[in-house]
Coordinates of C-alpha atoms in Angstrom, one line a residue:
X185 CA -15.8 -3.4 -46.7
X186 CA -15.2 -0.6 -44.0
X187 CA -16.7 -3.1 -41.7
X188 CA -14.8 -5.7 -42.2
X189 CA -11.4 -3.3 -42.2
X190 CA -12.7 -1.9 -39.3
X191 CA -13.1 -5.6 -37.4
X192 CA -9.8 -6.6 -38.4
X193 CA -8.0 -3.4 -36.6
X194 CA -9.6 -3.9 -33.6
X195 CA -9.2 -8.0 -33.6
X196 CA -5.5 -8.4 -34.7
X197 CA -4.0 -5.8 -31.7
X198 CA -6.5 -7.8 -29.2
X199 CA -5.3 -11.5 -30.5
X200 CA -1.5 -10.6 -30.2
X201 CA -1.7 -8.7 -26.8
X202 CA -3.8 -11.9 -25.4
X203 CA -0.7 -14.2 -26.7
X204 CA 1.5 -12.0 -25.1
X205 CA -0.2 -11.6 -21.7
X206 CA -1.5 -15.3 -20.9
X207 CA -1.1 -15.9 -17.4
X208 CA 2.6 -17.5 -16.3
X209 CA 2.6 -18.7 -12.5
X210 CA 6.1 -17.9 -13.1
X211 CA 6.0 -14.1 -12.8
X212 CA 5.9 -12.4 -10.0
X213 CA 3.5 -9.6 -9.7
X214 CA 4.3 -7.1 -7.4
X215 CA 2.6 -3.7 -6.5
X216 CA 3.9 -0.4 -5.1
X217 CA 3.6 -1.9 -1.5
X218 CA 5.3 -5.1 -2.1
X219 CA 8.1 -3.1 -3.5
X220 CA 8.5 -1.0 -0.5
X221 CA 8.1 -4.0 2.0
X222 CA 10.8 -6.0 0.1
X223 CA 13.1 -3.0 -0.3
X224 CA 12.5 -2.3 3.9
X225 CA 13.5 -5.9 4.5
X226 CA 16.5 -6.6 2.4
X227 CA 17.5 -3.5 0.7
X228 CA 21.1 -2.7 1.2
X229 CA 19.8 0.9 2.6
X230 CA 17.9 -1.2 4.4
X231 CA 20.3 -3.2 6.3
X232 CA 23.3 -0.6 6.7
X233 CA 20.5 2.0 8.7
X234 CA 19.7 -1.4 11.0
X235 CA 23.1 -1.8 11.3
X236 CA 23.4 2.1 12.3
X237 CA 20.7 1.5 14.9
X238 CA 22.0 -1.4 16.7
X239 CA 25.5 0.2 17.0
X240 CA 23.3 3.2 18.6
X241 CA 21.3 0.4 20.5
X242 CA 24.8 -1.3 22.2
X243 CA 26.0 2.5 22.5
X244 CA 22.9 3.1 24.9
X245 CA 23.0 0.0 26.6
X246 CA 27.0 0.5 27.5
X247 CA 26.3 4.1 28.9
X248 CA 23.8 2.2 31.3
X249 CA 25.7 -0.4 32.1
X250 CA 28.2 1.9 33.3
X251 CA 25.2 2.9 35.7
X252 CA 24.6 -0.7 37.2
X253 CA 26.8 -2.2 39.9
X254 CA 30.1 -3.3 38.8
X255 CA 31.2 -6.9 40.0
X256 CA 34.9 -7.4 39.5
X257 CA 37.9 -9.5 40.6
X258 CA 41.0 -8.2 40.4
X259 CA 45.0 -8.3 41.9
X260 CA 48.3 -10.5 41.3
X261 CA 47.6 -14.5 41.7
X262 CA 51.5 -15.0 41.8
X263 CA 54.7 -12.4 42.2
X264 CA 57.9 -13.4 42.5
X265 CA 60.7 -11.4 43.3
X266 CA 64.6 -12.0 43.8
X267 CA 65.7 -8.5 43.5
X268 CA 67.5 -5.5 45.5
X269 CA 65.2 -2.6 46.0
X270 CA 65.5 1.2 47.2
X271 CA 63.3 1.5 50.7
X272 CA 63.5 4.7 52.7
X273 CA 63.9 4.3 56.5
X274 CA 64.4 7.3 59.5
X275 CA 68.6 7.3 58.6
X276 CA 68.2 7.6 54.7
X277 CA 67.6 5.4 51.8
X278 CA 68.9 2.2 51.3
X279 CA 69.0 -0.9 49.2
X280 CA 67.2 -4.0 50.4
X281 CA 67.1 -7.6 48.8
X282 CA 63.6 -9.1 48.4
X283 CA 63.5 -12.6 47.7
X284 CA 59.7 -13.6 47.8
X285 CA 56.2 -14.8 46.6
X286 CA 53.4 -12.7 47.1
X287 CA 49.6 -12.9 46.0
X288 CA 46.9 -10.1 46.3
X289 CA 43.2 -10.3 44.8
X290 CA 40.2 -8.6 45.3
X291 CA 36.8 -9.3 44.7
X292 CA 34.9 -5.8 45.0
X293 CA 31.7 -3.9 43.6
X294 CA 31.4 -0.5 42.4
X295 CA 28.5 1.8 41.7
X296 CA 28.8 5.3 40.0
X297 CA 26.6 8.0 41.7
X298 CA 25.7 9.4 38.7
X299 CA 23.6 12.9 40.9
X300 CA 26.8 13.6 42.4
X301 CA 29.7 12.4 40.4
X302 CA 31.1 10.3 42.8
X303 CA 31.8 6.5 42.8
X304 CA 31.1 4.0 45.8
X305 CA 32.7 1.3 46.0
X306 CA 32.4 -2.4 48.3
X307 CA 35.3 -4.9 48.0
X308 CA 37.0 -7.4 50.1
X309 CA 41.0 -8.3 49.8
X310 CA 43.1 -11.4 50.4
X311 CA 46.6 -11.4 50.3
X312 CA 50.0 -14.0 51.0
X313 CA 53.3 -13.2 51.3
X314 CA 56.5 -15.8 51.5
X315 CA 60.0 -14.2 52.5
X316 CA 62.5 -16.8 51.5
X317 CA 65.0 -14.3 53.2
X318 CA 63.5 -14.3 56.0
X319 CA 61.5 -17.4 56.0
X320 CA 58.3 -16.0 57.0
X321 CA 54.8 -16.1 55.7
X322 CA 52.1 -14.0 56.3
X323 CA 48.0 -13.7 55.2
X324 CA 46.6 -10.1 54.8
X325 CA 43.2 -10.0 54.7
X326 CA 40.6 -7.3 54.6
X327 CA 37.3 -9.0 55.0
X328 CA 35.2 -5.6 54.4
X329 CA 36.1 -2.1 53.3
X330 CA 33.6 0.7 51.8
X331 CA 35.4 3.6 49.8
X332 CA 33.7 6.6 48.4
X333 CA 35.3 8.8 45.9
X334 CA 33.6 12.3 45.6
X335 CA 34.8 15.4 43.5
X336 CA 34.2 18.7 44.7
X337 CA 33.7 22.0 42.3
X338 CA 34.9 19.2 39.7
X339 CA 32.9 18.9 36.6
X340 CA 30.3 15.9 36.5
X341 CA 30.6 13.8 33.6
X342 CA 27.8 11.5 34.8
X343 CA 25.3 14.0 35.2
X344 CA 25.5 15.4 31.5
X345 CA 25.3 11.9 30.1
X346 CA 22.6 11.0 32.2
X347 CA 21.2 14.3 29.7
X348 CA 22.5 13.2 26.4
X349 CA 22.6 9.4 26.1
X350 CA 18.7 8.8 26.1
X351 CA 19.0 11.5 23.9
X352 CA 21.1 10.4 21.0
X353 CA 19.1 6.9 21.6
X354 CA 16.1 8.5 20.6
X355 CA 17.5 10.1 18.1
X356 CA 19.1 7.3 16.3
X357 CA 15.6 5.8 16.8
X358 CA 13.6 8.3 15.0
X359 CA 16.9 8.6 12.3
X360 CA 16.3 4.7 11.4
X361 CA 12.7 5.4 11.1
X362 CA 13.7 8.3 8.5
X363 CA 16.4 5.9 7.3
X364 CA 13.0 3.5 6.4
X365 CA 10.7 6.4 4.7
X366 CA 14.2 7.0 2.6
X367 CA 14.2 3.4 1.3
X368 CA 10.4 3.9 0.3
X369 CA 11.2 6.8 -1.3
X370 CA 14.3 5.4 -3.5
X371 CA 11.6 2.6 -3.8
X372 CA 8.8 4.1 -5.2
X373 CA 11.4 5.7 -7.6
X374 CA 12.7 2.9 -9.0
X375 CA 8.8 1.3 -9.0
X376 CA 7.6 3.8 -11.4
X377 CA 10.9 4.0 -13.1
X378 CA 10.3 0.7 -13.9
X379 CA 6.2 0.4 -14.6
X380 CA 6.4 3.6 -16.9
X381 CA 9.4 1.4 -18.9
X382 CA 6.4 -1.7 -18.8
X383 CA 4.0 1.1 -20.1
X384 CA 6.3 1.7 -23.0
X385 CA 6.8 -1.5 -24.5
X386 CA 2.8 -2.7 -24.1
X387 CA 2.0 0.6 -25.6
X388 CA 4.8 0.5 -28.6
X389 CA 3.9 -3.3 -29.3
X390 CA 0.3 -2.0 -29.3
X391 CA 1.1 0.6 -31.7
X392 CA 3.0 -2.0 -33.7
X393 CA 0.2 -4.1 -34.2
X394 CA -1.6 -1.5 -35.0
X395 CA 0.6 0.4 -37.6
X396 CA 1.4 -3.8 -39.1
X397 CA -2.4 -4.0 -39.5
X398 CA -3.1 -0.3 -40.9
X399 CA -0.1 -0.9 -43.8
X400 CA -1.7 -4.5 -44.6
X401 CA -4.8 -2.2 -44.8
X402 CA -3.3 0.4 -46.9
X403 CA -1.6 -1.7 -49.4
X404 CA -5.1 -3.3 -49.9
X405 CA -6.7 0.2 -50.4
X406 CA -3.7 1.1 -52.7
X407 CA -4.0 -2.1 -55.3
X408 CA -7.4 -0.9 -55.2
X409 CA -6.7 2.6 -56.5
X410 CA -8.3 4.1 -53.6
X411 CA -5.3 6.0 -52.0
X412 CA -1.5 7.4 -53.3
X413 CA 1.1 5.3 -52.9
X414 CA 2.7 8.3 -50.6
X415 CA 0.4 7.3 -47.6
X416 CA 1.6 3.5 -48.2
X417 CA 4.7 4.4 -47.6
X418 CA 3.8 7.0 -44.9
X419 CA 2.3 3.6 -43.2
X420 CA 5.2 1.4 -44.0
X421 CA 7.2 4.1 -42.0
X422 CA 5.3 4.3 -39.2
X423 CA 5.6 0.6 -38.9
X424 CA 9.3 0.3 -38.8
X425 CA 9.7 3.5 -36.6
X426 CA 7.2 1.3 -34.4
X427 CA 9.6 -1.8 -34.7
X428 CA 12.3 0.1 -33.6
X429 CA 10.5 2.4 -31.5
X430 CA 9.6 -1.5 -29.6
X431 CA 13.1 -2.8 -29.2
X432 CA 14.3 0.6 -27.6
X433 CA 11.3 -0.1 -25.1
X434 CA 12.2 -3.3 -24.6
X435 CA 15.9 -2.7 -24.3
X436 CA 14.9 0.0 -21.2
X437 CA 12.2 -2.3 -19.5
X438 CA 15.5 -4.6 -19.2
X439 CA 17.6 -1.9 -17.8
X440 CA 15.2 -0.9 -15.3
X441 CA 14.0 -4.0 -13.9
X442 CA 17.5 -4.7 -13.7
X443 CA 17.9 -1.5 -11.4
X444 CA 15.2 -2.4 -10.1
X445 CA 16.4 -6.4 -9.2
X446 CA 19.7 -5.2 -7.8
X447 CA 17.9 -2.8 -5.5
X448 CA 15.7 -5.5 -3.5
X449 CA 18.4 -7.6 -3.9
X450 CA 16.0 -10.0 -6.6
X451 CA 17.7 -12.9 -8.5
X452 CA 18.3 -11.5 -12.1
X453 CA 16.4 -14.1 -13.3
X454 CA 13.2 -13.5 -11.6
X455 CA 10.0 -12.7 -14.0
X456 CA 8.6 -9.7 -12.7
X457 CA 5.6 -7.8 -13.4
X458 CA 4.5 -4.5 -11.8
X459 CA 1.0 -3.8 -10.4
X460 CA -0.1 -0.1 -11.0
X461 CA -1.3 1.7 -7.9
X462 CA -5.2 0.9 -8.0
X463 CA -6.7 3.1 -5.0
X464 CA -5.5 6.6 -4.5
X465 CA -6.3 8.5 -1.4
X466 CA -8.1 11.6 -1.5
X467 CA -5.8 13.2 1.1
X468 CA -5.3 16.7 2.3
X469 CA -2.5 17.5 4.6
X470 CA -3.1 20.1 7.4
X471 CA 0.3 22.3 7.1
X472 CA 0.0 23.6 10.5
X473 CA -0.7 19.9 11.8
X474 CA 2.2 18.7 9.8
X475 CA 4.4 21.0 11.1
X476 CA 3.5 19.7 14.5
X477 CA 3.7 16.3 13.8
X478 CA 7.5 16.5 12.9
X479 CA 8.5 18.7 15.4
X480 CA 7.1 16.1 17.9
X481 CA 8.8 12.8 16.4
X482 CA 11.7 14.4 13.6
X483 CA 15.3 13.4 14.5
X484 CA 16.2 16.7 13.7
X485 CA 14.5 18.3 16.2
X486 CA 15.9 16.1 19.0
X487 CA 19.5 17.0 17.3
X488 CA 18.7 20.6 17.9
X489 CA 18.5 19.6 21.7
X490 CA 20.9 17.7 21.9
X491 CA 23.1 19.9 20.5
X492 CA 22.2 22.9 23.0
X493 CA 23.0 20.4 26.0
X494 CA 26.3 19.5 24.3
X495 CA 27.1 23.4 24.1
X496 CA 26.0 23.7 27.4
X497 CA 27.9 20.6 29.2
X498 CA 31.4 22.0 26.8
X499 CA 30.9 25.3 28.9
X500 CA 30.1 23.8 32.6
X501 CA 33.3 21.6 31.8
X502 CA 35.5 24.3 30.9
X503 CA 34.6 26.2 33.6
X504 CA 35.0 23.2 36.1
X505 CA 38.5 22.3 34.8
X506 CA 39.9 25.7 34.9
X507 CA 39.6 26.2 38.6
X508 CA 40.4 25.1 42.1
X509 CA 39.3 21.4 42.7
X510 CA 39.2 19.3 45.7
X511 CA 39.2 15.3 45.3
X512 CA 37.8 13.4 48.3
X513 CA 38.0 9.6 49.4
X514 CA 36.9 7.7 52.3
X515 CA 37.4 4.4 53.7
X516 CA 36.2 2.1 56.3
X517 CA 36.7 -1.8 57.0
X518 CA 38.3 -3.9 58.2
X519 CA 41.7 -5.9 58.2
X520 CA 44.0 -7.9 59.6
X521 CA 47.3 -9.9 59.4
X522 CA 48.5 -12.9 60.3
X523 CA 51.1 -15.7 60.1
X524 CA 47.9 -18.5 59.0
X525 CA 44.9 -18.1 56.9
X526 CA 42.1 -18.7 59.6
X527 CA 43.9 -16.3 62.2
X528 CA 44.0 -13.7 59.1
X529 CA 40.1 -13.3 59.8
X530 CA 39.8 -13.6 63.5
X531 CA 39.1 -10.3 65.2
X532 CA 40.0 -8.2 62.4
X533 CA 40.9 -4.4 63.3
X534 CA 38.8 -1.4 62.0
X535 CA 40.3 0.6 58.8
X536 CA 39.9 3.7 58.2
X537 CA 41.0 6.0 55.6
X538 CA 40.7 10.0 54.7
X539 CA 42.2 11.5 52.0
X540 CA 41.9 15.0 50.5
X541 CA 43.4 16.2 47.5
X542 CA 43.4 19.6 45.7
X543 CA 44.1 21.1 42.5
X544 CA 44.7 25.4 42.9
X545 CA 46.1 26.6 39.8
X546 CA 48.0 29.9 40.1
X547 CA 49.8 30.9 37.0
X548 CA 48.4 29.7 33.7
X549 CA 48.7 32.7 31.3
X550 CA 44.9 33.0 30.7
X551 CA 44.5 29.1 29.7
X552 CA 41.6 28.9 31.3
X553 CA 40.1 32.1 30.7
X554 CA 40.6 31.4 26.9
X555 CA 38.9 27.8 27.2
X556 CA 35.7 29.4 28.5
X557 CA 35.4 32.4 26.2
X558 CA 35.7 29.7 23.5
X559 CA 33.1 28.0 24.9
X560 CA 30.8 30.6 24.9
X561 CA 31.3 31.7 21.5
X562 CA 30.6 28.2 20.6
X563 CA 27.6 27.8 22.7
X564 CA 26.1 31.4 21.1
X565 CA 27.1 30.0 17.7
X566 CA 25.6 26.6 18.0
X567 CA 22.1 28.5 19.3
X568 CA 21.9 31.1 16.4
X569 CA 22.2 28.1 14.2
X570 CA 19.7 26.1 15.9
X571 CA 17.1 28.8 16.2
X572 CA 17.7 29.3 11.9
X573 CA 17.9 25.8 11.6
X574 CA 14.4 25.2 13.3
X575 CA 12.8 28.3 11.3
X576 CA 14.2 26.6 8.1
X577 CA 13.0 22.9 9.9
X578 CA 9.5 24.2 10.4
X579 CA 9.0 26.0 7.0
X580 CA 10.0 23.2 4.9
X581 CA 7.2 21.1 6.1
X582 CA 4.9 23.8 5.9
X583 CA 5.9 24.4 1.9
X584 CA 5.5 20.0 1.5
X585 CA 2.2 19.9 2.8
X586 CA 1.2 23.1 0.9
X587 CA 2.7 21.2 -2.6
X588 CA 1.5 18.1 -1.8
X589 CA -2.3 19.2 -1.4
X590 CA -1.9 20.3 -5.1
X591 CA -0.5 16.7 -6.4
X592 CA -4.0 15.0 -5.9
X593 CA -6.1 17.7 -8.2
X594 CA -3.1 17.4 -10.9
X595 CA -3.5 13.4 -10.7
X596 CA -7.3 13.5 -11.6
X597 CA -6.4 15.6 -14.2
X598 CA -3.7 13.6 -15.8
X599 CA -5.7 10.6 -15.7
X600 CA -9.0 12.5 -17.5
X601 CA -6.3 13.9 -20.0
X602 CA -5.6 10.0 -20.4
X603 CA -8.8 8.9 -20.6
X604 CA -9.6 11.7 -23.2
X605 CA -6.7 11.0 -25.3
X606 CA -7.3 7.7 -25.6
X607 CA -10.8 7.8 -26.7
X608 CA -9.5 10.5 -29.2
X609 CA -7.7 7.8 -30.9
X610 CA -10.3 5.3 -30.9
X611 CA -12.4 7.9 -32.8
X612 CA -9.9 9.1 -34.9
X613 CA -8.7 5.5 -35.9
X614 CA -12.0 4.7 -37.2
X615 CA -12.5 8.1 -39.1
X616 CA -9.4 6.9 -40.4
X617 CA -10.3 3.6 -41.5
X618 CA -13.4 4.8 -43.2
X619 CA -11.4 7.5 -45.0
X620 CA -12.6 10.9 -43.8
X621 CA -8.9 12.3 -42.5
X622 CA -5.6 11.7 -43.2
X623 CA -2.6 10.0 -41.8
X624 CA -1.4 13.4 -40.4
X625 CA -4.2 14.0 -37.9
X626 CA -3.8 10.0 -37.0
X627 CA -0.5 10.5 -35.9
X628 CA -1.2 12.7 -33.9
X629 CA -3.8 11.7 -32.1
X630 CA -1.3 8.6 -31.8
X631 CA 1.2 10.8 -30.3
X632 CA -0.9 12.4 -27.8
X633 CA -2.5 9.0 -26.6
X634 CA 1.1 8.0 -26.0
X635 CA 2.0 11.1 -24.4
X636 CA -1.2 11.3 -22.0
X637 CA -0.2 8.0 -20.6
X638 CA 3.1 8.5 -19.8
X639 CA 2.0 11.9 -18.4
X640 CA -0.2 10.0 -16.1
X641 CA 2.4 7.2 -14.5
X642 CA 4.3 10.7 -14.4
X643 CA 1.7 12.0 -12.4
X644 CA 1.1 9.0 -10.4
X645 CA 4.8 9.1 -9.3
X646 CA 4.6 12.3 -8.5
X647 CA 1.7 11.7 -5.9
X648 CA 3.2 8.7 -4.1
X649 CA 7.1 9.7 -3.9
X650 CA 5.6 13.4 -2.6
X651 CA 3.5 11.5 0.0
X652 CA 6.7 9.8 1.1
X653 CA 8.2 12.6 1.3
X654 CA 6.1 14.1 3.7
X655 CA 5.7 11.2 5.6
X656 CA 9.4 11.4 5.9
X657 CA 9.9 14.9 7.2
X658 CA 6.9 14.3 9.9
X659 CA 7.5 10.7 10.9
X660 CA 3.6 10.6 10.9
X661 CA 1.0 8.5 8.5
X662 CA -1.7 10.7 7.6
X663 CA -3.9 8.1 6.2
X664 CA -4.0 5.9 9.4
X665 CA -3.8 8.9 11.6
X666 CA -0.6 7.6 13.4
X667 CA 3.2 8.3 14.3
X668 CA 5.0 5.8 12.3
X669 CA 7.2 3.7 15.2
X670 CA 9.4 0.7 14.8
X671 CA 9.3 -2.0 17.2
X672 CA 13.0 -2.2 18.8
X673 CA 12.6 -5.8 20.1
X674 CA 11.9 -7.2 16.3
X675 CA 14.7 -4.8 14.8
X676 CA 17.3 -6.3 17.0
X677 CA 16.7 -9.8 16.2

């Protein structure tokens, strides 16, 4: 008779989790990498840090753009003018009517000179003039001219962004690379969110099965006078706290995958089924080379440089602006003017211009004085909270590697304290069924078995989301043994 009890218990939960887990080519069956792949692809995390990149991407390719030649056209194609205007001549001012059509365009390049500041520029002019008044017409013509532009003791602009641009390009490089390790992070948390929620409801329709078959078995044992009628009902309970216990799980396996759905952007309606994590890596993290790692590729760590150079150029500039400046231009080409278009270019005669300007200031009631010393106190605060920020920067990683080192011996553990539970509640299960303990220690045993594998999906999470983490704050795999990059010709596609 305890034979055949025994067969049924084991047969019944078997035959009902088979029913329930045939194989349906509709479900999808993802594990904790397809997650994160989908979630990099079409999260909306995802696509608002690609987005942030290529704005950073255009930004960076408009700074040098401003560094290539500049081809432009430019002037009046038509002006007309029936009007009296103001004119200055040796005896005074006086009013003159102009009644005429004039044209002017331009067709020049222009280079910025980025080492010194200065901009060159190449052009060539064309204009016509009809006086009604007068009835004249006229070409002027300017068939070459070069012009250079150079401040002196002015403050560069070019210079410091020739400094921070490629800068703030890397950086927003190594920020959407971060951006990435976020979204497998938020992944992997919603992943195991998720499969422990699965766990629940195979192990609570397990233990229904289970608790159905053990009250069919003691209702047989009770009409057979073998046991009190208090551990029927004690069975009888367990079996509707299991029912109960079954829609709950159910009702949160729902709510996550729906988290879960909404985060890879998934159809609602999509059957999906999660994978656990088969192959763990026995890793150990070297602090000190983790702390290397992300001080070679972290954004942060570009920030902090970029940052100093920003303090720096806010100084330079305030010291440029606040004192005497001299503005030079030169020019030299040709022109010419004539009364018809072909005689507008023949022998042309040379142009030259110099011009000189200067800015002294003499009386500004410390202005500029103050605009320095607040630049300094800036740049002194900006580098005592770099140099904390970097102590902080560098002892953050150290403290991750030391705590994730830990994560793999607490995994092993969790998953023997599974395994042990487990096979506790095989045993005690059958010492049940042949009647040599009571429902109490069944229980239990039940309950640990329950909480050991939870404890181990627990665990599990742990691991993984720590490992992200730490691939996060060093931008570096340390199972391939490689920076993790991102291939900018792919992203901006």
């Amino acid at each position: 008779m305890r034979k055949i009890i025994i067969l049924l218990f084991l047969i019944i939960p078997c035959f009902a989790l088979s029913q329930e887990n045939q194989y349906n080519p509709q479900i999808t069956r993802l594990t904790l990498e397809d997650v994160i792949q989908i979630a990099q692809q079409q999260s909306p995390s995802a696509m608002s840090a690609r987005h942030r990149f290529k704005n950073s991407y255009w930004q960076y390719r408009y700074f040098k753009a401003n560094y290539m030649p500049q081809v432009s056209l430019y002037g009046n194609p038509l002006q007309f003018e029936n009007q009296n205007r103001m004119i200055e001549t040796p005896t005074g001012s006086e009013f003159v009517r102009y009644n005429q059509i004039y044209s002017d365009l331009s067709l020049g390049i222009d280079q910025a000179v980025g080492f010194t500041g200065g901009n060159l520029s190449v052009f060539t002019n064309l204009g016509y003039t009809m006086n009604f008044k007068e009835d004249t017409m006229y070409f002027s013509s300017a068939p070459i001219n070069v012009r250079y532009t150079q401040p002196i003791f002015g403050y560069n602009s070019y210079k410091w962004e020739r400094k921070i641009e490629p800068i703030k390009f890397k950086e927003a490089q190594q920020s959407y690379i971060e951006s990435m390790e976020d979204v497998a992070i938020t992944a992997a948390n919603y992943f195991f969110s998720c499969l422990l929620a699965q766990m629940n409801k195979s192990i609570q329709e397990i233990n229904l099965a289970n608790n159905d078959t053990l009250h069919q078995i003691a209702q047989g044992r009770y009409m057979m006078g073998t046991i009190a009628e208090n551990e029927v009902l004690n069975m009888e309970l367990n079996y509707l706290n299991s029912k109960s216990q079954l829609e709950t799980a159910k009702l949160d396996l729902e709510m996550n995958l729906f988290d879960l759905k909404s985060f890879l952007r998934i159809k609602e309606d999509a059957e999906i089924e999660l994978i656990p994590p088969a192959i763990i890596p026995e890793l150990e993290i070297d602090a000190d080379e983790a702390v290397i790692q992300a001080n070679e590729n972290r954004s942060d760590v570009l920030s902090y440089e970029r940052q100093l150079i920003e303090a720096e150029q806010a100084l330079t500039k305030a010291k440029r602006e606040g004192r005497f400046s001299m503005d030079l231009s030169l020019t030299y080409g040709l022109d010419k003017t004539a009364p018809t278009f072909p005689q507008a270019y023949r022998e042309p005669s040379q142009r030259q211009v110099a011009m000189l300007g200067i800015n002294v200031p003499i009386l500004d009631w410390g202005r500029a004085k103050g605009q320095i010393k607040m630049a300094e106190s800036q740049q002194e605060l900006i580098r005592t909270t770099v140099e904390q920020n970097i102590i902080d920067f560098n002892q953050e990683i150290y403290i991750k590697a030391k705590q994730f080192n830990m994560q793999y011996s607490q995994l092993m553990i969790a998953a023997k304290s599974d395994t042990v539970a487990q096979k506790r509640y095989e045993f005690t299960k059958q010492r049940y069924l042949i009647g040599t303990i009571d429902i109490t220690e069944l229980n239990s045993s039940l309950a640990d078995k329950d909480s050991n594998q939870r404890g181990y999906i627990a665990a599990l999470q742990q691991f993984w989301v720590n490992y992200f983490q730490i691939r996060r704050l060093t931008l570096y795999d340390f199972v391939r043994k490689e920076k993790i990059k991102t291939e900018i010709d792919v992203l901006m596609q």
